């Protein structure tokens, strides 16, 4: 059950990130075209592109965690024995979870505080862009936990632990 949910979550998130990338590219090109070719800029393109980038970054961060695409200092860690390497990786992942939990907590607080504000150009509530932080951080926590379970399983099989 978790595996089907997990695959679905990764697939849906990947599609959302890919769609947001496309939306952002189209909106930026539209903004450049209307500003420099038509000499009549659309007021909402910059704001829409910024919000698409914000959501794309926070959702994509979770996918990067899952695939191990984030930067890692592997030189020293790779010199350790597999069990010690796993312990170091798990301690590091616990630190990441702690930081992301703070992002979720304060992100939710900010979402509540900006409920009465709306954006200038699009007219949407400021909760929409601010919600990217707690939603993305919560998804990253989920992915970090899944990665940690993979490390634990690798250690129990005496397999090599990936950083």
Short mmCIF file of C-alpha atoms in Angstrom, two decimals:
data_model
loop_
_atom_site.label_atom_id
_atom_site.label_comp_id
_atom_site.label_asym_id
_atom_site.label_seq_id
_atom_site.Cartn_x
_atom_site.Cartn_y
_atom_site.Cartn_z
CA UNK A 1 0.00 0.00 0.00
CA UNK A 2 2.75 2.46 0.95
CA UNK A 3 4.63 1.58 -2.21
CA UNK A 4 1.62 2.37 -4.45
CA UNK A 5 1.01 5.60 -2.54
CA UNK A 6 4.70 6.44 -2.73
CA UNK A 7 4.94 5.84 -6.48
CA UNK A 8 1.79 7.88 -7.02
CA UNK A 9 3.09 10.75 -4.90
CA UNK A 10 6.41 10.85 -6.74
CA UNK A 11 4.65 10.66 -10.12
CA UNK A 12 2.12 13.38 -9.32
CA UNK A 13 4.80 15.63 -7.83
CA UNK A 14 7.00 15.10 -10.89
CA UNK A 15 4.16 16.05 -13.20
CA UNK A 16 3.33 19.13 -11.15
CA UNK A 17 6.97 20.27 -11.16
CA UNK A 18 7.26 19.65 -14.92
CA UNK A 19 4.01 21.54 -15.53
CA UNK A 20 5.12 24.45 -13.37
CA UNK A 21 8.39 24.57 -15.32
CA UNK A 22 6.44 24.81 -18.56
CA UNK A 23 4.06 27.41 -17.15
CA UNK A 24 6.96 29.49 -15.87
CA UNK A 25 8.74 29.38 -19.24
CA UNK A 26 5.61 30.37 -21.16
CA UNK A 27 4.75 33.17 -18.72
CA UNK A 28 8.30 34.59 -18.80
CA UNK A 29 8.40 34.46 -22.61
CA UNK A 30 4.98 36.12 -22.74
CA UNK A 31 6.18 38.83 -20.37
CA UNK A 32 9.31 39.48 -22.41
CA UNK A 33 7.34 39.52 -25.67
CA UNK A 34 4.68 41.93 -24.43
CA UNK A 35 7.21 44.22 -22.75
CA UNK A 36 9.86 44.47 -25.47
CA UNK A 37 7.98 43.69 -28.69
CA UNK A 38 4.54 45.16 -28.02
CA UNK A 39 5.82 47.83 -25.59
CA UNK A 40 2.86 47.07 -23.33
CA UNK A 41 3.83 44.82 -20.44
CA UNK A 42 1.31 42.51 -18.83
CA UNK A 43 1.30 43.31 -15.11
CA UNK A 44 0.80 39.75 -13.88
CA UNK A 45 3.56 37.83 -15.69
CA UNK A 46 6.37 38.57 -13.21
CA UNK A 47 4.22 37.62 -10.23
CA UNK A 48 2.92 34.43 -11.87
CA UNK A 49 6.45 33.36 -12.86
CA UNK A 50 7.72 34.03 -9.33
CA UNK A 51 4.96 31.93 -7.76
CA UNK A 52 5.52 29.10 -10.25
CA UNK A 53 9.25 29.14 -9.44
CA UNK A 54 8.54 29.13 -5.71
CA UNK A 55 6.26 26.09 -5.88
CA UNK A 56 8.55 24.36 -8.38
CA UNK A 57 11.57 24.78 -6.09
CA UNK A 58 9.87 23.54 -2.92
CA UNK A 59 8.15 20.58 -4.60
CA UNK A 60 11.22 19.76 -6.67
CA UNK A 61 13.35 19.83 -3.52
CA UNK A 62 11.48 16.80 -2.25
CA UNK A 63 12.12 14.94 -5.50
CA UNK A 64 15.81 15.87 -5.28
CA UNK A 65 15.95 14.50 -1.73
CA UNK A 66 14.38 11.28 -2.94
CA UNK A 67 16.80 10.82 -5.83
CA UNK A 68 19.86 11.88 -3.83
CA UNK A 69 20.41 14.85 -6.13
CA UNK A 70 21.25 17.38 -3.45
CA UNK A 71 24.86 18.33 -2.85
CA UNK A 72 26.69 16.05 -0.42
CA UNK A 73 30.23 16.02 0.93
CA UNK A 74 31.04 12.40 0.20
CA UNK A 75 34.84 12.40 0.42
CA UNK A 76 35.12 11.70 4.15
CA UNK A 77 31.89 9.72 4.43
CA UNK A 78 32.98 7.26 1.74
CA UNK A 79 36.11 6.44 3.77
CA UNK A 80 33.97 5.13 6.65
CA UNK A 81 32.82 1.56 7.10
CA UNK A 82 29.31 0.85 5.79
CA UNK A 83 27.75 0.76 9.27
CA UNK A 84 29.46 3.96 10.41
CA UNK A 85 28.57 5.60 7.09
CA UNK A 86 24.93 4.64 7.65
CA UNK A 87 25.02 6.12 11.15
CA UNK A 88 26.49 9.39 9.87
CA UNK A 89 23.93 9.56 7.05
CA UNK A 90 21.05 8.91 9.46
CA UNK A 91 22.27 11.58 11.90
CA UNK A 92 22.53 14.01 9.00
CA UNK A 93 19.04 13.10 7.82
CA UNK A 94 17.67 13.64 11.34
CA UNK A 95 19.20 17.13 11.24
CA UNK A 96 17.49 17.75 7.90
CA UNK A 97 14.16 16.59 9.35
CA UNK A 98 14.61 18.95 12.30
CA UNK A 99 15.27 21.91 9.99
CA UNK A 100 12.35 21.00 7.72
CA UNK A 101 10.03 20.65 10.72
CA UNK A 102 10.94 24.22 11.65
CA UNK A 103 10.12 25.26 8.07
CA UNK A 104 6.73 23.55 8.32
CA UNK A 105 5.97 25.12 11.71
CA UNK A 106 6.93 28.67 10.80
CA UNK A 107 5.60 28.28 7.27
CA UNK A 108 2.15 27.44 8.63
CA UNK A 109 2.40 30.40 10.97
CA UNK A 110 3.20 32.71 8.06
CA UNK A 111 0.37 31.27 5.97
CA UNK A 112 -2.06 32.16 8.77
CA UNK A 113 -0.60 35.66 9.19
CA UNK A 114 -0.94 36.65 5.54
CA UNK A 115 -4.52 35.43 5.15
CA UNK A 116 -5.87 38.97 4.82
CA UNK A 117 -3.36 40.08 2.17
CA UNK A 118 -3.68 39.60 -1.56
CA UNK A 119 -1.17 39.91 -4.37
CA UNK A 120 -1.03 43.11 -6.38
CA UNK A 121 -1.18 41.80 -9.93
CA UNK A 122 -2.98 38.46 -9.67
CA UNK A 123 -5.27 39.34 -6.78
CA UNK A 124 -4.90 35.93 -5.12
CA UNK A 125 -4.45 35.55 -1.40
CA UNK A 126 -0.83 35.63 -0.21
CA UNK A 127 -1.52 32.29 1.43
CA UNK A 128 -1.01 30.65 -1.96
CA UNK A 129 2.68 31.52 -2.43
CA UNK A 130 3.49 31.19 1.28
CA UNK A 131 1.90 27.72 1.41
CA UNK A 132 4.70 26.41 -0.82
CA UNK A 133 7.07 26.43 2.17
CA UNK A 134 5.15 24.16 4.59
CA UNK A 135 3.80 21.92 1.83
CA UNK A 136 7.22 21.48 0.23
CA UNK A 137 8.97 21.01 3.57
CA UNK A 138 6.41 18.38 4.64
CA UNK A 139 6.93 16.50 1.37
CA UNK A 140 10.69 16.69 1.90
CA UNK A 141 10.28 15.24 5.40
CA UNK A 142 8.33 12.35 3.90
CA UNK A 143 11.05 11.72 1.31
CA UNK A 144 13.85 11.97 3.90
CA UNK A 145 12.07 9.35 6.03
CA UNK A 146 11.77 7.04 3.00
CA UNK A 147 15.49 7.55 2.26
CA UNK A 148 16.33 6.79 5.91
CA UNK A 149 14.32 3.56 5.71
CA UNK A 150 16.36 2.65 2.62
CA UNK A 151 19.59 3.26 4.55
CA UNK A 152 18.32 1.09 7.41
CA UNK A 153 17.39 -1.69 4.98
CA UNK A 154 20.79 -1.46 3.26
CA UNK A 155 22.57 -1.84 6.61
CA UNK A 156 20.45 -4.85 7.55
CA UNK A 157 21.40 -6.50 4.22
CA UNK A 158 25.08 -5.49 4.62
CA UNK A 159 24.77 -3.57 1.35
CA UNK A 160 26.59 -0.36 0.52
CA UNK A 161 24.93 2.80 1.84
CA UNK A 162 24.46 5.63 -0.63
CA UNK A 163 24.93 9.17 0.68
#
